[in-house]
PDB file of C-alpha atoms in Angstrom:
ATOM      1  CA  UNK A  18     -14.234  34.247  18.965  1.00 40.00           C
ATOM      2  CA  UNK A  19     -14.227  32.308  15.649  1.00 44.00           C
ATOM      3  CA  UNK A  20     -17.452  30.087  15.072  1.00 45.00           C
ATOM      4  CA  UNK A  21     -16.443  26.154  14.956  1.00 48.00           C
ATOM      5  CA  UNK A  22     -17.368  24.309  12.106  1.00 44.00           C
ATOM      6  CA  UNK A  23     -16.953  20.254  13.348  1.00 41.00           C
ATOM      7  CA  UNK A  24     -19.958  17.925  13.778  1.00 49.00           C
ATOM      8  CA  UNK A  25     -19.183  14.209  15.026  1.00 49.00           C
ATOM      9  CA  UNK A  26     -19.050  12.039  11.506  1.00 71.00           C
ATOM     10  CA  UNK A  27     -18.447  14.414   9.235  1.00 91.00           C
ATOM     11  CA  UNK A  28     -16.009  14.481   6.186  1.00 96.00           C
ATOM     12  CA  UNK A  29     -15.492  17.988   4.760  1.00 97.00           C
ATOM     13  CA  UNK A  30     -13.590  18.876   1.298  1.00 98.00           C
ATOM     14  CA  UNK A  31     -12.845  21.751  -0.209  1.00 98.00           C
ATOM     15  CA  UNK A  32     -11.540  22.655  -3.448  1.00 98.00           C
ATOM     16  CA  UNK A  33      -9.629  26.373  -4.535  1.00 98.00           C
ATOM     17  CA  UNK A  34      -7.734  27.081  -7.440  1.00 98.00           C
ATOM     18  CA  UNK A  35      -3.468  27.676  -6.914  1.00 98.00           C
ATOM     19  CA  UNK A  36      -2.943  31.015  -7.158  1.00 97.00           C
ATOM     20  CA  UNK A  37       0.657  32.700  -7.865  1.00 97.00           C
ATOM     21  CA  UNK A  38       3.168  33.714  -5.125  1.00 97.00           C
ATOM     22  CA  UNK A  39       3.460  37.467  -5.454  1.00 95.00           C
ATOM     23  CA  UNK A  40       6.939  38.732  -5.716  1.00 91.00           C
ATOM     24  CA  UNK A  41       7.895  40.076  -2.203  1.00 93.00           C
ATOM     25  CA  UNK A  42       5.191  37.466  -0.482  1.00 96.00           C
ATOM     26  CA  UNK A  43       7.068  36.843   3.305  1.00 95.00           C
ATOM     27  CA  UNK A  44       4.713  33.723   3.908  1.00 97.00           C
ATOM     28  CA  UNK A  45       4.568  35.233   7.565  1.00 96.00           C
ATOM     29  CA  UNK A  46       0.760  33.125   7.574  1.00 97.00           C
ATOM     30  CA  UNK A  47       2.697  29.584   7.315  1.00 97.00           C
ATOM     31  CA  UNK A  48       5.227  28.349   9.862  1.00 96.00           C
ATOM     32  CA  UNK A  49       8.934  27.716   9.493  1.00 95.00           C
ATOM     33  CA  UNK A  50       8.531  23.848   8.022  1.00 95.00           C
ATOM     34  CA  UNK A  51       6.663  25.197   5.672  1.00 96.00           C
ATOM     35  CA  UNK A  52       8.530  28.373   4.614  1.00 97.00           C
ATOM     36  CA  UNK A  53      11.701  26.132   4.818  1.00 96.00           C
ATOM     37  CA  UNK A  54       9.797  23.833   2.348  1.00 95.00           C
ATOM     38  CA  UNK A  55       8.747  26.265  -0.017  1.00 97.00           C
ATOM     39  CA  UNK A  56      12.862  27.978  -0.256  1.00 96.00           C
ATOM     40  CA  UNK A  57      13.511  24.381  -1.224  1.00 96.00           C
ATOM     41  CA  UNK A  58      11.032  24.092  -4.595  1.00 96.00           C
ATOM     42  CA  UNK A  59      12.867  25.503  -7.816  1.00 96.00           C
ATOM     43  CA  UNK A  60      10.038  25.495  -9.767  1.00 97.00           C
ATOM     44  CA  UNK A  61       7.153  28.638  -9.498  1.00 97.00           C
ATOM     45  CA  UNK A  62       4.527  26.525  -9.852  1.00 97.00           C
ATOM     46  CA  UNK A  63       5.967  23.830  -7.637  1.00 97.00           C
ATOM     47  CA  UNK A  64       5.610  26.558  -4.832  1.00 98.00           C
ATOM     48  CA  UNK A  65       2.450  27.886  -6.046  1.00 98.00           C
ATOM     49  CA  UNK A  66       0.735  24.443  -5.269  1.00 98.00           C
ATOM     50  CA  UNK A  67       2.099  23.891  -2.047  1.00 98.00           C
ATOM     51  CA  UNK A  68       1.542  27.277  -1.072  1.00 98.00           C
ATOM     52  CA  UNK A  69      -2.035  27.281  -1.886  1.00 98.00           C
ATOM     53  CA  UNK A  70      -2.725  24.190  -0.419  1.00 98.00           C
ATOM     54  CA  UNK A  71      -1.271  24.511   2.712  1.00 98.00           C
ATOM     55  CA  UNK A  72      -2.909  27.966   2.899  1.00 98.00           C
ATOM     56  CA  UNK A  73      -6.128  26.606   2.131  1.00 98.00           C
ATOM     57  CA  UNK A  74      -5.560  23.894   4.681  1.00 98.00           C
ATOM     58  CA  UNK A  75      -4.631  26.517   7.513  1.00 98.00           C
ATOM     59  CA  UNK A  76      -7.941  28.239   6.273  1.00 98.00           C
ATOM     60  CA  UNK A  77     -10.214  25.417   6.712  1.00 98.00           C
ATOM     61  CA  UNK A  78      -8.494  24.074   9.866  1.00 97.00           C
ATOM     62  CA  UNK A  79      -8.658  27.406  11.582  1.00 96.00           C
ATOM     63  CA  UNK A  80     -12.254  27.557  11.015  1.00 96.00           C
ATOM     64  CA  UNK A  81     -12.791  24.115  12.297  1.00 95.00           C
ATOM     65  CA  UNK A  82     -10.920  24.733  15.641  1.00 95.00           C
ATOM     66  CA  UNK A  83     -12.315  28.653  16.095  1.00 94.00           C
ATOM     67  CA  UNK A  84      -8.633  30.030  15.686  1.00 95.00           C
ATOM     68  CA  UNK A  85      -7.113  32.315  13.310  1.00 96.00           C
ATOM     69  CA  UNK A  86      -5.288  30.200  10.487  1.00 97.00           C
ATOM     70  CA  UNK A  87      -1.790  31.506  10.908  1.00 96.00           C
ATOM     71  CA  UNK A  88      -2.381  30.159  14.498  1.00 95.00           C
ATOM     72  CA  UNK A  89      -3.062  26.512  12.994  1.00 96.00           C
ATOM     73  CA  UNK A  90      -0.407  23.970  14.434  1.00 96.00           C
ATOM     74  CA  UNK A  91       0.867  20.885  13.057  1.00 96.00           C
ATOM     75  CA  UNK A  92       3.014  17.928  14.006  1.00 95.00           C
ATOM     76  CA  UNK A  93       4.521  16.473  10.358  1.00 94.00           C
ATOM     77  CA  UNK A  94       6.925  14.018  12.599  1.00 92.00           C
ATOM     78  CA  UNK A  95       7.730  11.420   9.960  1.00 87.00           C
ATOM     79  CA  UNK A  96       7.319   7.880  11.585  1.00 81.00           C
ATOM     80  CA  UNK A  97      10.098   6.257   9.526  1.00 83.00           C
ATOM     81  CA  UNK A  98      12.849   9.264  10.279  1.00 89.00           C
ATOM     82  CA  UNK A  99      11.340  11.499  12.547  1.00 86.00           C
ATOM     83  CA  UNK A 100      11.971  14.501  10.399  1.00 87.00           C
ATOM     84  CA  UNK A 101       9.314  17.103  10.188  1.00 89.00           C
ATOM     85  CA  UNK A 102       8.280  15.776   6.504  1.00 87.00           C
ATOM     86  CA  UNK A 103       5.612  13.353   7.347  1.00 87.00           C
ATOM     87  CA  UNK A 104       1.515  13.797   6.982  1.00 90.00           C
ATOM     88  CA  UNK A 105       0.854  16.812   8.801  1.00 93.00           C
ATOM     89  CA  UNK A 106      -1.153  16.381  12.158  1.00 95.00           C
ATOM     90  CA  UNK A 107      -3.548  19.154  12.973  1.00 96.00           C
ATOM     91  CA  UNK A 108      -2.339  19.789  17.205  1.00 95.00           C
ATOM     92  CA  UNK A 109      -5.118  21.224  19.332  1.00 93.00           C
ATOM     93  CA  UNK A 110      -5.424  24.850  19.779  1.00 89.00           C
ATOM     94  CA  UNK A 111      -2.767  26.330  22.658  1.00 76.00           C
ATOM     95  CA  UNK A 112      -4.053  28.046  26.346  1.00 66.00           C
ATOM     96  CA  UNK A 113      -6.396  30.666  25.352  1.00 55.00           C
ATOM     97  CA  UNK A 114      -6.852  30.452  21.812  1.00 54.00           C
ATOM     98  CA  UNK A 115     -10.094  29.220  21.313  1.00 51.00           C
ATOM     99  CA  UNK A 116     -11.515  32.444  23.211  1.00 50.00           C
ATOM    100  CA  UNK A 117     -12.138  31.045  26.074  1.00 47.00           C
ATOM    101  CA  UNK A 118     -14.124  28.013  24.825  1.00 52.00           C
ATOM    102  CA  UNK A 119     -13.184  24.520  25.508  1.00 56.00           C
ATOM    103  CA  UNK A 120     -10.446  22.770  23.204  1.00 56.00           C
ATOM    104  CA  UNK A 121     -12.467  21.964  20.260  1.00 65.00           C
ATOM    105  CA  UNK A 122     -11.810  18.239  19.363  1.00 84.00           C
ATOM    106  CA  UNK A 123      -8.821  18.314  16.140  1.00 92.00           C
ATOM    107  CA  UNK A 124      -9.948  17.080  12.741  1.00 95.00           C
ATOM    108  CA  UNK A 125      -7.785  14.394  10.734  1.00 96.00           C
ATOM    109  CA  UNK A 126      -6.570  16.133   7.243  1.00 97.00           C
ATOM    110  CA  UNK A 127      -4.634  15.499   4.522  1.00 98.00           C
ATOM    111  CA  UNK A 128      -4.248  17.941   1.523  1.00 97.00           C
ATOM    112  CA  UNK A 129      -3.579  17.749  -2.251  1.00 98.00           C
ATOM    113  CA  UNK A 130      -2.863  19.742  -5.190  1.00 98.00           C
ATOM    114  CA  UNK A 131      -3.034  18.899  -9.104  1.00 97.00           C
ATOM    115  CA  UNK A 132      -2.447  21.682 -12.173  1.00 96.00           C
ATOM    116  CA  UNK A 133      -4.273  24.467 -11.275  1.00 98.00           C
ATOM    117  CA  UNK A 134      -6.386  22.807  -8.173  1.00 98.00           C
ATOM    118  CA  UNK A 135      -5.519  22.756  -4.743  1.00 98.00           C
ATOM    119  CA  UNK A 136      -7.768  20.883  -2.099  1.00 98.00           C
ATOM    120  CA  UNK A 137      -7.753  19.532   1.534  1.00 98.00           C
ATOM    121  CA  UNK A 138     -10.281  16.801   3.158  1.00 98.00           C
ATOM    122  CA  UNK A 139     -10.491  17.228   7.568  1.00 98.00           C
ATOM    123  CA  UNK A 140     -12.149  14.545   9.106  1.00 97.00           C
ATOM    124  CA  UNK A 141     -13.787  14.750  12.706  1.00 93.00           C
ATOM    125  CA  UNK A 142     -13.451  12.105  15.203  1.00 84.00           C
ATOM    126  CA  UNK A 143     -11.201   9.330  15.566  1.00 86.00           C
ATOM    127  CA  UNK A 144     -11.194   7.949  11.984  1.00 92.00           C
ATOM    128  CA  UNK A 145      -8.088   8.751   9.189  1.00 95.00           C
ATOM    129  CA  UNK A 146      -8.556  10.416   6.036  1.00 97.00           C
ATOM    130  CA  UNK A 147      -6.481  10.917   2.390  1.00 97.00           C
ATOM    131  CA  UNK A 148      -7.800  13.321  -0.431  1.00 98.00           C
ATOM    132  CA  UNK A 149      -6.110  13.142  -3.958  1.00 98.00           C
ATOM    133  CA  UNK A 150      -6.743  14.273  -7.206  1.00 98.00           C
ATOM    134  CA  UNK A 151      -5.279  14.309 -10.778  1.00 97.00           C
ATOM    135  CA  UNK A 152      -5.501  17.303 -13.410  1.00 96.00           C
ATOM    136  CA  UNK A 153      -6.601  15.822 -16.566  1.00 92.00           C
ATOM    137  CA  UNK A 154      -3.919  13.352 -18.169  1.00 87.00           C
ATOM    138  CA  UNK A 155      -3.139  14.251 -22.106  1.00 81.00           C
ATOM    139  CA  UNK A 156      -4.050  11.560 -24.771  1.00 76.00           C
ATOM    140  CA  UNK A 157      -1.599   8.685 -24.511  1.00 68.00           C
ATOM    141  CA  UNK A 158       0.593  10.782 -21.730  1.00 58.00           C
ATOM    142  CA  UNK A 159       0.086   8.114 -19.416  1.00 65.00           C
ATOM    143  CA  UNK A 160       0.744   4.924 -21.520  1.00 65.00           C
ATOM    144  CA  UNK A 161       1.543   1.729 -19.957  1.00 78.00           C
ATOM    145  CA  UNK A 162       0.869   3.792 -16.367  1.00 88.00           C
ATOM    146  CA  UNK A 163      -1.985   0.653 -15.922  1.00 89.00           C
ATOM    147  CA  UNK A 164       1.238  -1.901 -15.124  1.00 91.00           C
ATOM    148  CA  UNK A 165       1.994   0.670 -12.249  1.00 93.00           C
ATOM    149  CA  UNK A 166      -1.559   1.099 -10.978  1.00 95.00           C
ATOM    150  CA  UNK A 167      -3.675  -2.498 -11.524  1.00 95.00           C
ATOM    151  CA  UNK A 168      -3.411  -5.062  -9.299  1.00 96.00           C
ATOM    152  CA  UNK A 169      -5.235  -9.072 -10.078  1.00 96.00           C
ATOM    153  CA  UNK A 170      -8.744  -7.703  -8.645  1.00 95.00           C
ATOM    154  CA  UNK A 171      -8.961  -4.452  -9.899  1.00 95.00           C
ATOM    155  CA  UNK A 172     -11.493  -3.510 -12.356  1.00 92.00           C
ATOM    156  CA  UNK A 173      -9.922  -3.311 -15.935  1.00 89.00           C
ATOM    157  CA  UNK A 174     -12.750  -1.285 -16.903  1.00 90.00           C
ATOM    158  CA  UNK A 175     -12.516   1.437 -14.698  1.00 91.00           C
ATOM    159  CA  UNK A 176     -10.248   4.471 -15.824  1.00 91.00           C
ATOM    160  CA  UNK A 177      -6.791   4.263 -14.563  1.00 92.00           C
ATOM    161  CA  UNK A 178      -6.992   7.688 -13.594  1.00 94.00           C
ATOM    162  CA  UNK A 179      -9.664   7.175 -11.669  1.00 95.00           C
ATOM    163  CA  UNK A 180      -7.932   3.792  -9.972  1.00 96.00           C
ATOM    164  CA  UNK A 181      -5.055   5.983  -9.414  1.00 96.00           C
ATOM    165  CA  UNK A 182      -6.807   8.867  -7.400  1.00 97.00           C
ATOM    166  CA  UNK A 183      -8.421   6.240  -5.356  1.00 98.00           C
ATOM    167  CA  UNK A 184      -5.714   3.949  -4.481  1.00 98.00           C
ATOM    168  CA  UNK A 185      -3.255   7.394  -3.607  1.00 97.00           C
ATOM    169  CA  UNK A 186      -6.573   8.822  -1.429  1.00 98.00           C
ATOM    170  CA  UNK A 187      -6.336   5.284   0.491  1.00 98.00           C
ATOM    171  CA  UNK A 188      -2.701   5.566   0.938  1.00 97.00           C
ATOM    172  CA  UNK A 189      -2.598   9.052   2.053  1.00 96.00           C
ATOM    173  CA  UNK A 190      -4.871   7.861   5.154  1.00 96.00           C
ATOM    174  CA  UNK A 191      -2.665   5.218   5.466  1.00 95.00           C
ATOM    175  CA  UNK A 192      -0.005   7.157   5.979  1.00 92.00           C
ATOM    176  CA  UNK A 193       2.701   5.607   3.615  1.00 91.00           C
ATOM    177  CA  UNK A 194       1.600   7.565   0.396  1.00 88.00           C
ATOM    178  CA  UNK A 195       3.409   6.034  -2.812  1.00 88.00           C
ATOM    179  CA  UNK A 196       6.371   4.546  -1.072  1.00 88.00           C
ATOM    180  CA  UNK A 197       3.505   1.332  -1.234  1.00 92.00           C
ATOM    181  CA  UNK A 198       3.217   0.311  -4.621  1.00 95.00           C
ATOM    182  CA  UNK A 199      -0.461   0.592  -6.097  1.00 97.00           C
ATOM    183  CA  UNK A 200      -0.164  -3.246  -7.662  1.00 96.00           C
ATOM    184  CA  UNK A 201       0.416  -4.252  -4.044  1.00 96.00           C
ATOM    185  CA  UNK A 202      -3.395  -4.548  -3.139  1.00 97.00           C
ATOM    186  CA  UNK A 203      -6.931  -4.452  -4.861  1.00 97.00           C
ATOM    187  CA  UNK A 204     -10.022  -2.463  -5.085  1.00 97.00           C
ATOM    188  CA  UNK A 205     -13.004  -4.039  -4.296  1.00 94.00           C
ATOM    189  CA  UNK A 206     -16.826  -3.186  -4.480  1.00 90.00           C
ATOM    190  CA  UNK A 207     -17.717  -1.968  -0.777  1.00 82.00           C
ATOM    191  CA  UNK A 208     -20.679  -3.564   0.354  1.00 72.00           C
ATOM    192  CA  UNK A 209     -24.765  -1.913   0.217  1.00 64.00           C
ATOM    193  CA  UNK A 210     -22.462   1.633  -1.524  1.00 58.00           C
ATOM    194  CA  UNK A 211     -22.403   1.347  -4.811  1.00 63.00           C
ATOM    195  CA  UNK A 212     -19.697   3.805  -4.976  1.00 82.00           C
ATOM    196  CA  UNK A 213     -17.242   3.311  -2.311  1.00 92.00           C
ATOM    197  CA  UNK A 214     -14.558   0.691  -2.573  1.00 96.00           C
ATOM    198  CA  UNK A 215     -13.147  -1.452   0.006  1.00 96.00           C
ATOM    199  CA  UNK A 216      -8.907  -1.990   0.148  1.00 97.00           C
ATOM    200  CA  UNK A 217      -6.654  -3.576   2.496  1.00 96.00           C
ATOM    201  CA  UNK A 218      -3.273  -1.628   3.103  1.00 96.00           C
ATOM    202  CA  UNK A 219      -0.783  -3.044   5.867  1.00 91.00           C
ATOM    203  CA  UNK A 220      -3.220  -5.501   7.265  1.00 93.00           C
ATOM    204  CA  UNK A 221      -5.947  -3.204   7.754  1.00 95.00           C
ATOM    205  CA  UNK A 222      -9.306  -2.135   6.190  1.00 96.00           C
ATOM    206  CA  UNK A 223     -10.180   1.152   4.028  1.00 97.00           C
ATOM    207  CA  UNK A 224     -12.546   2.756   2.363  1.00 96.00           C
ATOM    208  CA  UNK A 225     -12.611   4.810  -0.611  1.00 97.00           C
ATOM    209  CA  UNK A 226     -15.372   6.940  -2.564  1.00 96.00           C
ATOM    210  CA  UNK A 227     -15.216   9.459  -5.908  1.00 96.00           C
ATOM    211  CA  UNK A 228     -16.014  12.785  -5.376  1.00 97.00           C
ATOM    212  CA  UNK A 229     -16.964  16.008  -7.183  1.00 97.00           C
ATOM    213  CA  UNK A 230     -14.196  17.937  -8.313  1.00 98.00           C
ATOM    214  CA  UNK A 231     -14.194  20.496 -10.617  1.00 97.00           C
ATOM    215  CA  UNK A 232     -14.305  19.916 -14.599  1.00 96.00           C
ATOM    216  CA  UNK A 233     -11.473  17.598 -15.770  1.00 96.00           C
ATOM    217  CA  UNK A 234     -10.360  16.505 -12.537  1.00 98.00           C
ATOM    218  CA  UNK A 235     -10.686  13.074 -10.846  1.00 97.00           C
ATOM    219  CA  UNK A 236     -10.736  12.670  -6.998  1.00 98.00           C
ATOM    220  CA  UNK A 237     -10.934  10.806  -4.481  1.00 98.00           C
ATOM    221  CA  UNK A 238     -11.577  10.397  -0.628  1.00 98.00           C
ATOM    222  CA  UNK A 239     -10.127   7.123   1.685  1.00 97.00           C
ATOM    223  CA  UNK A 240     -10.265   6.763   5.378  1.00 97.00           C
ATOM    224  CA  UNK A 241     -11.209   4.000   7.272  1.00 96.00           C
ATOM    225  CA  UNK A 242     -14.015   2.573  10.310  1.00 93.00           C
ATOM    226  CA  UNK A 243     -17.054   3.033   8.439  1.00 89.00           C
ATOM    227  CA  UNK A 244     -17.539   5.243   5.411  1.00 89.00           C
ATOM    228  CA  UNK A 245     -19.531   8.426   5.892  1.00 88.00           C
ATOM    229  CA  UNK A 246     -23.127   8.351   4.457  1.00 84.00           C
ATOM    230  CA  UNK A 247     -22.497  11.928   3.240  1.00 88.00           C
ATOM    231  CA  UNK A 248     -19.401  13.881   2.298  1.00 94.00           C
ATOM    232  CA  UNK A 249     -19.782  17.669   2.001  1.00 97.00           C
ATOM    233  CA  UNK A 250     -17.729  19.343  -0.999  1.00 98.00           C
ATOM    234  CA  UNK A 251     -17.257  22.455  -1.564  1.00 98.00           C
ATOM    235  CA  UNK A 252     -15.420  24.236  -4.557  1.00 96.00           C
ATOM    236  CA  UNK A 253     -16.772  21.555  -6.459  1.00 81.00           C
TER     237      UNK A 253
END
């Protein structure tokens, strides 16, 4: 039996560099949505990143639940469509794969991947979650990207980058990613935490804090309820 990793509250998220595809690599560990995913990226590194991050996220979500990670299920049942596109949903583990323990309650997730970094953020209990981050941005490779991101309210001070990260981690839990545009709603100062922000998406309340990520990158984690005291990082 696998040892379970969730504790009521607790935000986990963990960080792991992309690694290549090898040549000849069957992807037998992820499931057909994915493999049918991955046929469909042109680019190597396109399929390196998504690749590593789902892998990671099968890792991490396996060890969560007690089950090997290749034994992982998800529902990614679009809510606008009903394709199998949409943020994946971690299912609980099947009749006798948690060796004979009880069903393990199933984390929230949501995964991302920048450059060379791949990460994932799982979430126990009822609350949502979204994790992003952003590679470091070249000198003037982002110009005018601040009439995309700032919206009346938002701190002009505060790196776009950094406004970015935090306003795609908050619409990752929401569950509408950048089809919402990132002018359509504010950032403001969460109250008594000096670094989480508050944000209203879709008529409802999130949360959003910075956290470590390794050198050069920016991140970000969202959910909403009430925001964790702690977040544990790892990779970092």
């Amino acid at each position: 039996m696998l040892a379970k990793t969730n504790q009521a509250g607790r935000i986990v998220v963990v960080w792991a560099q992309v690694t290549p595809v090898a040549a000849g690599d069957a992807l037998a560990d992820l499931d057909e949505v994915e493999r049918a995913r991955v046929a469909r990226l042109r680019r190597a590194g396109d399929r390196d990143r998504y690749v590593s991050a789902h892998r990671l996220l099968r890792r991490e979500a396996g060890a969560w639940l007690g089950v090997p990670a290749d034994q992982v299920r998800f529902d990614r049942t679009c809510a606008r469509c009903g394709r199998q596109h949409g943020r994946p949903v971690v299912l609980p583990p099947g009749p006798g794969m948690a060796g004979g323990c009880p069903a393990p309650a199933v984390p929230s997730v949501s995964l991302t991947h920048s450059g060379g970094l791949a990460g994932v953020a799982l979430r126990s209990g009822p609350g949502l979650v979204g994790l992003d981050a952003e590679e470091p941005w070249p000198p003037d490779g982002r110009a005018g990207l601040a009439d995309m991101v700032l919206a009346p309210g938002d701190d002009a001070s505060v790196p776009v980058r950094r406004v970015w990260v935090a306003k795609e981690a908050v619409l990752k839990a929401a569950g509408v990613g950048l089809r919402e545009p990132m002018t359509g709603f504010a950032l403001r100062p969460g109250p008594g935490q000096e670094a989480t922000s508050r944000a209203r998406v879709r008529a409802r309340e999130w949360w959003v804090r910075p956290v470590p990520a390794p050198p050069g990158y920016a991140a970000a984690v969202a959910g909403d309820g009430e925001a964790p005291a702690q977040i544990q990082v790892r990779g970092a």
